[in-house]
Every structure is written in C-alpha cells, then in structure tokens.
Tab-separated table of C-alpha atoms in Angstrom:
chain	number	residue	atom	x	y	z
A	27	MET	CA	35.603	93.287	142.739
A	28	THR	CA	36.179	89.757	141.565
A	29	ARG	CA	36.672	88.852	137.947
A	30	GLN	CA	35.105	85.834	136.325
A	31	ASP	CA	37.186	83.398	134.297
A	32	SER	CA	36.446	85.456	131.196
A	33	GLY	CA	38.377	88.320	132.763
A	34	LEU	CA	35.271	90.512	132.925
A	35	VAL	CA	33.399	91.685	135.982
A	36	ARG	CA	29.716	90.845	135.843
A	37	ARG	CA	27.614	91.912	138.783
A	38	PRO	CA	24.239	93.613	139.200
A	39	VAL	CA	24.700	97.391	139.025
A	40	ARG	CA	22.594	100.455	139.627
A	41	VAL	CA	22.852	103.079	136.875
A	42	ALA	CA	21.460	106.600	137.281
A	43	VAL	CA	20.634	109.108	134.552
A	44	VAL	CA	20.628	112.777	135.598
A	45	GLY	CA	18.532	114.907	133.286
A	46	ALA	CA	16.407	111.931	132.295
A	47	GLY	CA	13.566	114.154	131.125
A	48	SER	CA	15.630	114.651	127.974
A	49	THR	CA	14.089	113.382	124.763
A	50	TYR	CA	17.355	111.454	124.263
A	51	THR	CA	16.548	109.112	127.158
A	52	PRO	CA	14.531	106.507	125.188
A	53	GLU	CA	17.567	106.096	122.937
A	54	LEU	CA	19.742	105.499	125.988
A	55	VAL	CA	17.263	103.015	127.470
A	56	GLU	CA	17.271	100.974	124.272
A	57	GLY	CA	21.064	100.970	124.367
A	58	PHE	CA	21.138	99.377	127.809
A	59	VAL	CA	18.507	96.826	126.829
A	60	ARG	CA	20.599	95.738	123.849
A	61	ARG	CA	23.554	95.113	126.158
A	62	ALA	CA	21.678	93.148	128.813
A	63	ASP	CA	23.793	90.066	128.117
A	64	GLN	CA	26.964	92.062	128.837
A	65	LEU	CA	25.928	94.510	131.544
A	66	ASP	CA	23.554	93.458	134.334
A	67	VAL	CA	21.620	96.656	135.129
A	68	SER	CA	19.515	95.605	138.082
A	69	GLU	CA	18.064	99.090	138.453
A	70	LEU	CA	17.945	101.987	136.007
A	71	VAL	CA	17.146	105.248	137.788
A	72	LEU	CA	15.808	108.251	135.865
A	73	TYR	CA	16.132	111.591	137.664
A	74	ASP	CA	14.925	115.010	136.581
A	75	VAL	CA	13.866	118.285	138.183
A	76	ALA	CA	10.933	118.615	135.742
A	77	PRO	CA	8.236	116.170	136.961
A	78	ASP	CA	6.045	116.386	133.868
A	79	ARG	CA	8.885	115.603	131.496
A	80	LEU	CA	10.091	112.802	133.749
A	81	ARG	CA	6.609	111.289	133.799
A	82	ILE	CA	6.290	111.426	130.011
A	83	VAL	CA	9.775	110.177	129.175
A	84	GLY	CA	9.727	107.656	132.013
A	85	GLY	CA	6.437	106.231	130.787
A	86	LEU	CA	7.879	105.553	127.355
A	87	ALA	CA	11.039	104.134	128.939
A	88	GLN	CA	8.963	101.662	130.946
A	89	ARG	CA	7.052	100.543	127.853
A	90	ILE	CA	10.317	100.038	125.950
A	91	LEU	CA	11.718	97.950	128.808
A	92	ASP	CA	8.520	95.919	129.118
A	93	ARG	CA	8.487	95.163	125.409
A	94	GLN	CA	12.102	94.000	125.555
A	95	GLY	CA	11.597	91.870	128.676
A	96	PHE	CA	13.985	93.908	130.823
A	97	ALA	CA	14.650	91.938	134.014
A	98	GLY	CA	15.692	94.901	136.129
A	99	ARG	CA	13.729	97.710	137.718
A	100	LEU	CA	13.041	101.203	136.419
A	101	THR	CA	12.824	103.955	139.042
A	102	LEU	CA	11.691	107.547	138.432
A	103	THR	CA	12.612	110.178	140.999
A	104	GLY	CA	12.960	113.902	141.560
A	105	ASP	CA	15.310	113.306	144.500
A	106	LEU	CA	18.958	113.530	143.465
A	107	SER	CA	20.275	111.846	146.607
A	108	ALA	CA	17.974	108.886	146.117
A	109	ALA	CA	18.843	108.727	142.423
A	110	VAL	CA	22.606	108.402	142.838
A	111	ASP	CA	22.571	106.380	146.068
A	112	GLY	CA	24.605	103.226	145.487
A	113	ALA	CA	25.005	103.902	141.753
A	114	ALA	CA	27.948	102.375	139.937
A	115	ALA	CA	27.636	104.864	137.066
A	116	VAL	CA	25.909	108.230	136.797
A	117	LEU	CA	25.205	109.662	133.344
A	118	VAL	CA	24.770	113.439	133.202
A	119	GLN	CA	22.798	114.833	130.254
A	120	LEU	CA	21.172	118.011	131.501
A	121	ARG	CA	20.428	121.438	130.042
A	122	VAL	CA	20.211	124.288	132.557
A	123	GLY	CA	17.325	126.535	131.540
A	124	GLY	CA	16.019	124.170	128.895
A	125	GLN	CA	15.727	124.810	125.181
A	126	GLU	CA	14.769	128.433	125.807
A	127	THR	CA	18.300	129.240	127.013
A	128	ARG	CA	19.674	127.434	123.979
A	129	LEU	CA	17.705	129.809	121.774
A	130	VAL	CA	19.350	132.743	123.571
A	131	ASP	CA	22.787	131.146	123.117
A	132	GLU	CA	22.201	130.849	119.391
A	133	THR	CA	20.600	134.228	118.720
A	134	LEU	CA	21.935	136.824	121.166
A	135	PRO	CA	25.551	136.783	119.875
A	136	ASN	CA	24.255	137.618	116.387
A	137	LYS	CA	23.341	141.106	117.642
A	138	PHE	CA	27.058	141.762	117.989
A	139	GLY	CA	28.048	140.211	114.673
A	140	LEU	CA	29.199	137.016	116.361
A	141	ILE	CA	28.427	133.357	115.784
A	142	GLY	CA	25.588	132.014	117.889
A	143	GLN	CA	25.941	128.369	118.912
A	144	GLU	CA	25.173	126.365	122.042
A	145	THR	CA	28.624	124.838	122.594
A	146	THR	CA	31.009	127.094	120.661
A	147	GLY	CA	31.722	130.820	120.769
A	148	PRO	CA	29.940	133.181	123.194
A	149	GLY	CA	26.816	130.985	123.298
A	150	GLY	CA	28.837	127.978	124.370
A	151	PHE	CA	30.558	130.198	126.913
A	152	ALA	CA	27.192	131.215	128.419
A	153	LYS	CA	26.098	127.593	128.566
A	154	ALA	CA	29.308	126.643	130.367
A	155	LEU	CA	28.820	129.413	132.949
A	156	ARG	CA	25.297	128.182	133.674
A	157	THR	CA	26.165	124.513	133.749
A	158	ILE	CA	29.524	124.060	135.475
A	159	PRO	CA	28.298	124.904	139.013
A	160	VAL	CA	25.247	122.669	138.596
A	161	VAL	CA	27.231	119.683	137.341
A	162	LEU	CA	29.845	120.096	140.077
A	163	GLY	CA	27.067	120.173	142.672
A	164	ILE	CA	25.649	116.939	141.286
A	165	ALA	CA	29.109	115.406	141.320
A	166	GLU	CA	29.516	116.201	145.010
A	167	GLU	CA	26.307	114.301	145.716
A	168	VAL	CA	27.642	111.404	143.653
A	169	ARG	CA	30.810	111.474	145.754
A	170	ARG	CA	28.738	111.296	148.930
A	171	ARG	CA	26.103	108.759	147.916
A	172	ALA	CA	27.231	106.581	145.006
A	173	GLU	CA	29.605	103.628	145.114
A	174	PRO	CA	33.124	104.702	146.133
A	175	ASP	CA	34.513	103.985	142.668
A	176	ALA	CA	31.472	105.167	140.705
A	177	TRP	CA	31.961	106.733	137.294
A	178	ILE	CA	30.428	109.999	136.133
A	179	VAL	CA	29.854	109.894	132.374
A	180	ASP	CA	29.251	113.393	131.051
A	181	PHE	CA	27.200	113.945	127.916
A	182	THR	CA	26.313	117.500	128.933
A	183	ASN	CA	27.708	120.162	126.625
A	184	PRO	CA	30.230	121.667	126.389
A	185	VAL	CA	31.524	118.159	127.110
A	186	GLY	CA	35.230	118.976	127.152
A	187	ILE	CA	34.818	121.857	129.578
A	188	MET	CA	32.458	119.875	131.805
A	189	THR	CA	34.804	116.896	131.903
A	190	ARG	CA	37.776	119.058	132.798
A	191	ALA	CA	35.824	120.817	135.554
A	192	LEU	CA	34.893	117.432	137.016
A	193	LEU	CA	38.410	116.023	136.786
A	194	ASP	CA	39.908	119.189	138.289
A	195	GLU	CA	37.739	118.561	141.374
A	196	GLY	CA	38.971	114.977	141.674
A	197	HIS	CA	35.866	113.215	140.381
A	198	ARG	CA	36.099	109.923	138.518
A	199	ALA	CA	34.732	111.245	135.252
A	200	ILE	CA	34.879	110.702	131.533
A	201	GLY	CA	33.299	112.694	128.725
A	202	LEU	CA	31.336	111.359	125.776
A	203	CYS	CA	30.302	112.860	122.447
A	204	ASN	CA	28.618	111.153	119.509
A	205	VAL	CA	30.560	112.953	116.737
A	206	ALA	CA	33.221	110.260	116.296
A	207	ILE	CA	30.882	107.281	116.499
A	208	GLY	CA	28.574	109.013	114.021
A	209	PHE	CA	31.402	109.304	111.507
A	210	GLN	CA	32.476	105.747	112.200
A	211	ARG	CA	28.988	104.417	111.455
A	212	ARG	CA	28.537	106.522	108.324
A	213	LEU	CA	31.947	105.601	106.914
A	214	ALA	CA	31.403	101.921	107.688
A	215	ALA	CA	28.261	102.120	105.544
A	216	VAL	CA	30.257	103.751	102.738
A	217	PHE	CA	32.708	100.852	102.708
A	218	GLY	CA	30.058	98.204	103.324
A	219	VAL	CA	31.662	96.848	106.498
A	220	GLU	CA	30.697	96.429	110.145
A	221	PRO	CA	31.519	99.513	112.258
A	222	ASP	CA	34.028	97.627	114.416
A	223	ARG	CA	36.226	97.186	111.347
A	224	VAL	CA	36.643	100.975	111.075
A	225	ARG	CA	39.148	102.839	113.245
A	226	LEU	CA	39.325	106.619	113.110
A	227	GLY	CA	42.411	108.742	113.673
A	228	HIS	CA	40.207	111.146	115.630
A	229	ALA	CA	42.004	113.749	117.731
A	230	GLY	CA	41.578	117.234	119.151
A	231	LEU	CA	39.174	118.709	121.646
A	232	ASN	CA	35.471	118.086	122.034
A	233	HIS	CA	33.708	119.736	119.072
A	234	LEU	CA	37.139	120.758	117.787
A	235	SER	CA	38.567	117.562	116.324
A	236	TRP	CA	39.867	116.149	113.074
A	237	ILE	CA	39.803	112.659	111.572
A	238	ARG	CA	43.259	112.191	110.033
A	239	SER	CA	42.960	108.537	109.103
A	240	VAL	CA	40.157	106.094	108.389
A	241	GLU	CA	41.493	102.589	108.747
A	242	VAL	CA	39.353	99.759	107.408
A	243	ASP	CA	40.859	96.421	108.404
A	244	GLY	CA	44.124	98.253	109.045
A	245	VAL	CA	44.293	100.076	105.685
A	246	ASP	CA	43.934	103.863	105.632
A	247	ARG	CA	41.133	104.766	103.226
A	248	LEU	CA	41.055	108.516	103.979
A	249	PRO	CA	42.965	109.617	100.831
A	250	GLU	CA	40.384	108.042	98.537
A	251	LEU	CA	37.550	109.560	100.575
A	252	LEU	CA	38.984	113.049	100.185
A	253	SER	CA	39.734	112.707	96.484
A	254	GLY	CA	36.797	110.582	95.348
A	255	THR	CA	33.064	110.868	94.989
A	256	GLN	CA	32.536	110.841	98.770
A	257	ALA	CA	34.216	114.228	99.170
A	258	ASP	CA	31.036	116.162	98.387
A	259	ALA	CA	29.005	114.061	100.824
A	260	LEU	CA	31.599	114.701	103.528
A	261	SER	CA	31.426	118.405	102.710
A	262	ASP	CA	27.673	118.346	103.296
A	263	GLN	CA	28.145	116.550	106.623
A	264	THR	CA	30.890	118.837	107.938
A	265	GLY	CA	29.795	122.162	106.455
A	266	VAL	CA	33.259	122.839	105.009
A	267	PRO	CA	34.384	122.764	101.347
A	268	ALA	CA	35.820	119.538	99.976
A	269	GLU	CA	38.924	121.442	98.869
A	270	LEU	CA	39.529	122.577	102.449
A	271	MET	CA	39.445	118.962	103.620
A	272	ARG	CA	41.907	118.027	100.887
A	273	VAL	CA	44.288	120.817	101.952
A	274	LEU	CA	44.036	119.768	105.607
A	275	GLY	CA	44.298	116.090	104.760
A	276	ALA	CA	41.582	115.502	107.326
A	277	ILE	CA	37.846	115.411	107.945
A	278	PRO	CA	37.046	118.167	110.457
A	279	SER	CA	34.287	117.990	113.012
A	280	TYR	CA	31.114	119.747	111.908
A	281	TYR	CA	31.721	122.354	114.597
A	282	LEU	CA	34.922	123.500	112.903
A	283	HIS	CA	32.896	125.109	110.135
A	284	TYR	CA	32.139	127.871	112.655
A	285	PHE	CA	35.878	128.627	112.627
A	286	TYR	CA	36.691	127.892	108.984
A	287	CYS	CA	33.575	129.435	107.409
A	288	THR	CA	32.652	132.047	110.001
A	289	ASP	CA	31.272	134.774	107.729
A	290	HIS	CA	29.209	132.324	105.694
A	291	GLU	CA	27.690	130.804	108.826
A	292	LEU	CA	27.011	134.216	110.354
A	293	GLU	CA	25.216	135.279	107.183
A	294	SER	CA	22.974	132.221	107.447
A	295	GLN	CA	22.250	132.915	111.094
A	296	LEU	CA	21.409	136.542	110.454
A	297	ALA	CA	18.924	135.295	107.863
A	298	GLY	CA	17.146	133.427	110.665
A	299	GLU	CA	18.613	129.929	110.294
A	300	HIS	CA	18.985	128.719	113.876
A	301	ARG	CA	18.827	125.066	114.784
A	302	ALA	CA	17.433	125.968	118.214
A	303	LEU	CA	14.109	126.943	116.629
A	304	ARG	CA	13.828	123.598	114.864
A	305	VAL	CA	14.812	121.719	118.013
A	306	LEU	CA	12.165	123.522	120.068
A	307	ASP	CA	9.473	122.371	117.640
A	308	MET	CA	10.939	118.881	117.485
A	309	GLU	CA	11.023	118.579	121.281
A	310	ARG	CA	7.338	119.474	121.534
A	311	GLU	CA	6.483	116.938	118.848
A	312	LEU	CA	8.565	114.208	120.455
A	313	LEU	CA	7.063	114.735	123.899
A	314	ALA	CA	3.579	114.585	122.398
A	315	MET	CA	4.508	111.290	120.738
A	316	TYR	CA	6.015	109.952	123.972
A	317	GLU	CA	2.680	110.458	125.750
A	318	ASP	CA	0.989	107.950	123.431
A	319	PRO	CA	0.445	104.832	125.598
A	320	ALA	CA	0.735	102.651	122.492
A	321	LEU	CA	4.270	103.834	121.708
A	322	ASP	CA	6.833	101.322	122.995
A	323	HIS	CA	9.942	102.174	120.949
A	324	LYS	CA	11.910	105.264	120.087
A	325	PRO	CA	10.283	107.111	117.158
A	326	ALA	CA	12.207	107.751	113.952
A	327	LEU	CA	11.964	111.509	114.577
A	328	LEU	CA	14.395	111.156	117.486
A	329	GLU	CA	17.268	110.451	115.103
A	330	GLN	CA	16.800	113.943	113.642
A	331	ARG	CA	17.216	115.453	117.097
A	332	GLY	CA	21.008	115.352	116.833
A	333	GLY	CA	21.898	112.460	119.133
A	334	ALA	CA	22.308	109.687	116.584
A	335	TYR	CA	24.197	106.682	117.994
A	336	TYR	CA	24.127	108.176	121.498
A	337	SER	CA	22.611	104.979	122.875
A	338	GLU	CA	25.331	102.844	121.340
A	339	ALA	CA	28.141	105.116	122.495
A	340	ALA	CA	26.842	105.654	126.030
A	341	ALA	CA	25.743	102.095	126.803
A	342	ALA	CA	28.937	100.650	125.326
A	343	LEU	CA	31.115	103.046	127.329
A	344	VAL	CA	29.333	102.282	130.607
A	345	THR	CA	29.682	98.569	129.838
A	346	SER	CA	33.443	98.953	129.409
A	347	LEU	CA	33.820	100.998	132.591
A	348	LEU	CA	31.837	98.511	134.700
A	349	THR	CA	32.934	95.187	133.175
A	350	GLY	CA	36.465	95.973	132.018
A	351	ASP	CA	35.983	94.655	128.487
A	352	GLY	CA	38.769	96.896	127.106
A	353	ALA	CA	36.683	98.005	124.121
A	354	HIS	CA	37.654	100.811	121.762
A	355	HIS	CA	35.893	104.150	122.285
A	356	TYR	CA	36.266	107.845	121.457
A	357	VAL	CA	36.206	109.774	124.724
A	358	ASP	CA	37.115	113.001	126.482
A	359	MET	CA	39.915	112.438	128.988
A	360	ARG	CA	43.088	113.966	130.412
A	361	ASN	CA	45.727	114.580	127.779
A	362	GLU	CA	48.723	113.311	129.770
A	363	GLY	CA	50.995	113.463	126.731
A	364	THR	CA	48.592	112.039	124.150
A	365	ILE	CA	48.585	115.225	122.039
A	366	ASP	CA	51.972	116.945	121.846
A	367	GLY	CA	51.887	120.657	122.636
A	368	LEU	CA	49.050	120.544	125.169
A	369	PRO	CA	49.376	120.442	128.965
A	370	ALA	CA	48.965	117.092	130.666
A	371	GLU	CA	45.873	118.340	132.496
A	372	ALA	CA	44.065	119.448	129.323
A	373	VAL	CA	41.050	117.370	128.314
A	374	VAL	CA	41.280	115.982	124.802
A	375	GLU	CA	38.987	113.867	122.642
A	376	VAL	CA	40.844	110.816	121.379
A	377	PRO	CA	40.446	107.073	120.808
A	378	ALA	CA	40.967	104.976	123.909
A	379	ASN	CA	40.645	101.431	125.141
A	380	VAL	CA	38.461	101.429	128.239
A	381	ASP	CA	38.481	99.013	131.168
A	382	LEU	CA	37.783	99.067	134.910
A	383	ASP	CA	40.556	101.634	135.430
A	384	GLY	CA	39.077	103.950	132.820
A	385	PRO	CA	40.404	105.062	129.424
A	386	GLN	CA	43.890	104.306	128.139
A	387	ALA	CA	44.495	106.604	125.184
A	388	VAL	CA	45.551	105.176	121.847
A	389	PRO	CA	48.670	107.037	120.618
A	390	VAL	CA	47.938	109.739	118.050
A	391	ALA	CA	50.252	111.551	115.638
A	392	PRO	CA	51.138	115.181	116.436
A	393	LEU	CA	48.628	117.718	115.203
A	394	ALA	CA	49.595	119.873	112.230
A	395	PRO	CA	50.555	123.475	113.188
A	396	GLU	CA	47.257	125.027	112.094
A	397	MET	CA	45.333	122.440	114.111
A	398	LEU	CA	47.538	122.644	117.186
A	399	GLY	CA	47.414	126.457	117.280
A	400	LEU	CA	43.612	126.438	117.306
A	401	VAL	CA	43.458	123.693	119.933
A	402	GLN	CA	45.908	125.565	122.171
A	403	ALA	CA	43.834	128.745	121.962
A	404	VAL	CA	40.598	126.954	122.789
A	405	THR	CA	42.253	125.060	125.646
A	406	ALA	CA	43.261	128.407	127.175
A	407	TYR	CA	39.685	129.628	126.751
A	408	GLU	CA	38.379	126.508	128.513
A	409	VAL	CA	40.653	127.026	131.529
A	410	LEU	CA	39.500	130.635	131.934
A	411	THR	CA	35.846	129.711	131.446
A	412	ILE	CA	35.948	127.138	134.245
A	413	GLN	CA	37.592	129.666	136.554
A	414	ALA	CA	35.008	132.317	135.684
A	415	ALA	CA	32.092	129.922	136.196
A	416	ARG	CA	33.345	128.873	139.613
A	417	THR	CA	34.235	132.339	140.918
A	418	GLY	CA	31.745	134.647	139.213
A	419	SER	CA	34.667	136.892	138.247
A	420	ARG	CA	33.836	139.371	135.507
A	421	ASP	CA	37.519	139.889	134.737
A	422	LEU	CA	38.062	136.160	134.217
A	423	ALA	CA	34.966	136.018	132.024
A	424	LEU	CA	36.345	138.841	129.852
A	425	ARG	CA	39.713	137.096	129.598
A	426	ALA	CA	37.933	133.895	128.537
A	427	LEU	CA	36.092	135.720	125.753
A	428	LEU	CA	39.319	137.381	124.619
A	429	ALA	CA	40.900	133.910	124.382
A	430	ASN	CA	37.937	132.556	122.418
A	431	PRO	CA	38.841	132.640	118.695
A	432	LEU	CA	35.212	133.409	117.790
A	433	VAL	CA	35.244	136.601	119.921
A	434	GLY	CA	38.788	137.839	120.539
A	435	GLN	CA	38.173	141.609	120.469
A	436	TRP	CA	37.957	143.743	123.594
A	437	ASP	CA	34.950	145.886	122.682
A	438	LEU	CA	32.984	142.855	121.542
A	439	ALA	CA	33.940	140.890	124.652
A	440	VAL	CA	32.665	143.648	126.952
A	441	GLU	CA	29.413	144.142	125.057
A	442	VAL	CA	28.515	140.489	124.601
A	443	LEU	CA	29.428	139.617	128.196
A	444	ASP	CA	27.096	142.313	129.549
A	445	ALA	CA	24.296	141.017	127.335
A	446	LEU	CA	24.897	137.364	128.233
A	447	LEU	CA	25.005	138.075	131.958
A	448	GLU	CA	21.763	140.014	131.760
A	449	ALA	CA	19.984	137.368	129.672
A	450	ASN	CA	21.164	134.558	131.963
A	451	ALA	CA	20.917	136.350	135.309
A	452	ALA	CA	18.475	133.800	136.732
A	453	HIS	CA	21.027	131.025	136.141
A	454	LEU	CA	24.204	132.895	137.131
A	455	PRO	CA	23.950	133.792	140.820
A	456	GLN	CA	27.733	133.671	141.111
A	457	PHE	CA	27.929	136.869	139.028
A	458	ALA	CA	25.271	138.748	140.995
A	459	GLN	CA	27.842	140.687	143.047
A	460	GLY	CA	29.821	141.762	139.995
A	461	THR	CA	33.052	140.254	141.343
A	462	ARG	CA	36.262	141.476	139.743
A	463	GLY	CA	39.692	139.917	139.694
C-alpha cells in the first residue's frame, strides 16, 4: 500500500458484513455513509443466510444510501464466498439460531436457580458453543477469498471469546463492543463537551470491565461523578448500587451486576423479566418498519434495541484499520502485558490507538485485587469454553462451567449442561457423539 502525503492510505475498498439481516445493519450503513470523506467504500456487501431478512434489511440499506448520495455499490448475497471475495474488512455480527435461541439462553438457566443471560453465565456459554465453530468457518473463507491482509471485525457475542478463538487460529481479527463508547457519549453529554474530549480508563474483559478514570481534557472527573448527583444515574445505567461504585472507585460495566447483584437479578428473572422477550417483539416491529418503502433512515426504535453508537464505533474502527489514522478506540485484543496478572494470549478490552498494523494498547493501571481475581477466573472459563466448542468434549464443557463464577458447582454444572446440550442439539453437532476427555 502507498500512503498519501497526509500519511493516510485512501483507496477504494470492499467491505463485507456477515449477518447483515440483523436489525443493526441500517445503523452500520449510516455509519459508513457519514465517513465517506475518510473511507472510500466502493462496494458494501451484505450477506445473510436468511433471504427474507436480507431482502428487508437490504432494501432499507439501499434507500438510506440513495438518500445520502452514496457513490459506491450495495450488493446483497446469500453466497459467503462471493461476499468476502476481495474484501478488505469483514464485519461479523451473526446470531446462530436467531432470537429464539437467545430466549433459551436467558430462560433455561433459571430452572436451575442460575442467571440467564445471552453472553454471561451458562446462557453465554451455550451461545459460545453454538457460535465459535460457525465464526471460525467463516474466517477460513475470509482467509481463502478476502485480501491477504484483510481484517475480521467481530461484533458477535460473546465478543471476547470469539476474538480469542479467531486470534488463536491465526486470523487478523479485532473485537468490538459498544459498552465503552456508550459510556463515553453519555458522560460527554453530562459534562457538555464533545465525545473526543473524554478518555475513559476502561479495562477488563468484554462485558467484564471497569471505568477507573474519566478524563475530560486531561482532568479526571470520576471522583465527582461517584460522589455527586450523577451517582444515582450511573447506578440506573449499570444496575449496581451507587455505594458499590464508590467502594470500587470505578464504574462497572452493566454486565457486572450479574456478578455483584446475582440474587436480586435472579429474583427479577424468575418473575419473568427477560430482555429476550422484549427484543423478540422489537425485532418484529423493526422488520415491519423496514419493509415500508418510504422509510429511508434508521427509525428511533432501533436505539432501544441495545446497539446504541454501534455505527460510530464500527465504522470508525474500520476506518482506522484501513486508513491508518491512529484514532483512539476501545477494542478487544491480545493482552500482551497490558493488564498485569493475565497471560499474554488472553483477550482484553482496553483503549487502543489503531492504525494499519492494528491496535496498540494504551497503558492501563493494574487492576485492583477484587477485579483481577474475577477477570482471571473468567479468562480461565473462556479458554475452556473455546476448547469445548472446538472439540465437542463434554468433560471440557463441564470444566468450563465449573470455572464460570455464575455456575461453579458440580451438580449444577452437570444438570445445566445436559439441559443446554439438549435444547441446542440442532446447533451443536460436535457434541452429538458425547465425546469425553
């Protein structure tokens, strides 16, 4: 590649989206349109295995692009090889089994007195088992058909596990979650500044992270957030008590309330409060809206879907990877010494400056003991989960559940594993032979 005088690479690129039938896709399309002056997407390819969803979502995508005067081409395809052929970046945002499997992930564990959630606990474990082989298969096709130095950007949950599985197989991959950018945008609004003036001391694992500083123009404003009137608002956003945040000296990811407030969350779930039910209804409503030929922008309802700022985060990250602008992002990447106490090969979620060579982590302070202990346990769980997903080993699956802090007991691990394997049998052929060892 040749660099222009500005130091940035600007060339026409082909970008593919795998799982483009997602209702998130219009958000992503708008993100690329907004960056047309920075990233020259000559062709945006939307791929999905569900033709009806692809037709509906792709139709809205085309209307959005037409309204914005997009100069490139939009291609819809159900052929993976054709989708990734010659791509410079491939975004993966799929859900094996659709929203129906998510409902199982969130409800089945409750029968055993365990937290149900699609990325954390036994539900997240089931999702990882279903998804890892599929994503690795897609990545092999990317290796064969895409540009030699193409990037795989994973937005598929559990992002940390998926990213590690990809990196372990030698793929050029990076993980992306919208938790950090969501906090950045909300806190920028609190202080009345542009988001780029806010830097977060965000560190941990995907969906298991803490914000330990909030620098606005270089000054840490976190202490006043935790002690002032914003503490209650942050409590509402994270699901944990304001006093807990004060004791930690940090703003935890929303997903940490499953660990810090387990019994309270389980009580709510047993009362029938499952986000999967709301998302199912919302998906149907969104797809019905997308079919309206007069709709040429993302509807406001999409922001309630849970992917706020996804378009900004994803389009900005792809721009950095393909132009080398060195911008600041929050990504999932190899640890390689960034967080003390974790192996180099672990995948962590940290701030990084991103250029053509990928992410260069911004140094972070060591995690406090209570944070590090939890991160170490979940890292061990992730390693075992990847091994179980790839081999279909029941013994490895049991060891993974024993390592998971939201399971951890032998009897529960055996019972919930049997139930998860039965409920997901159609998506877990690797376990069909009941392999041990």
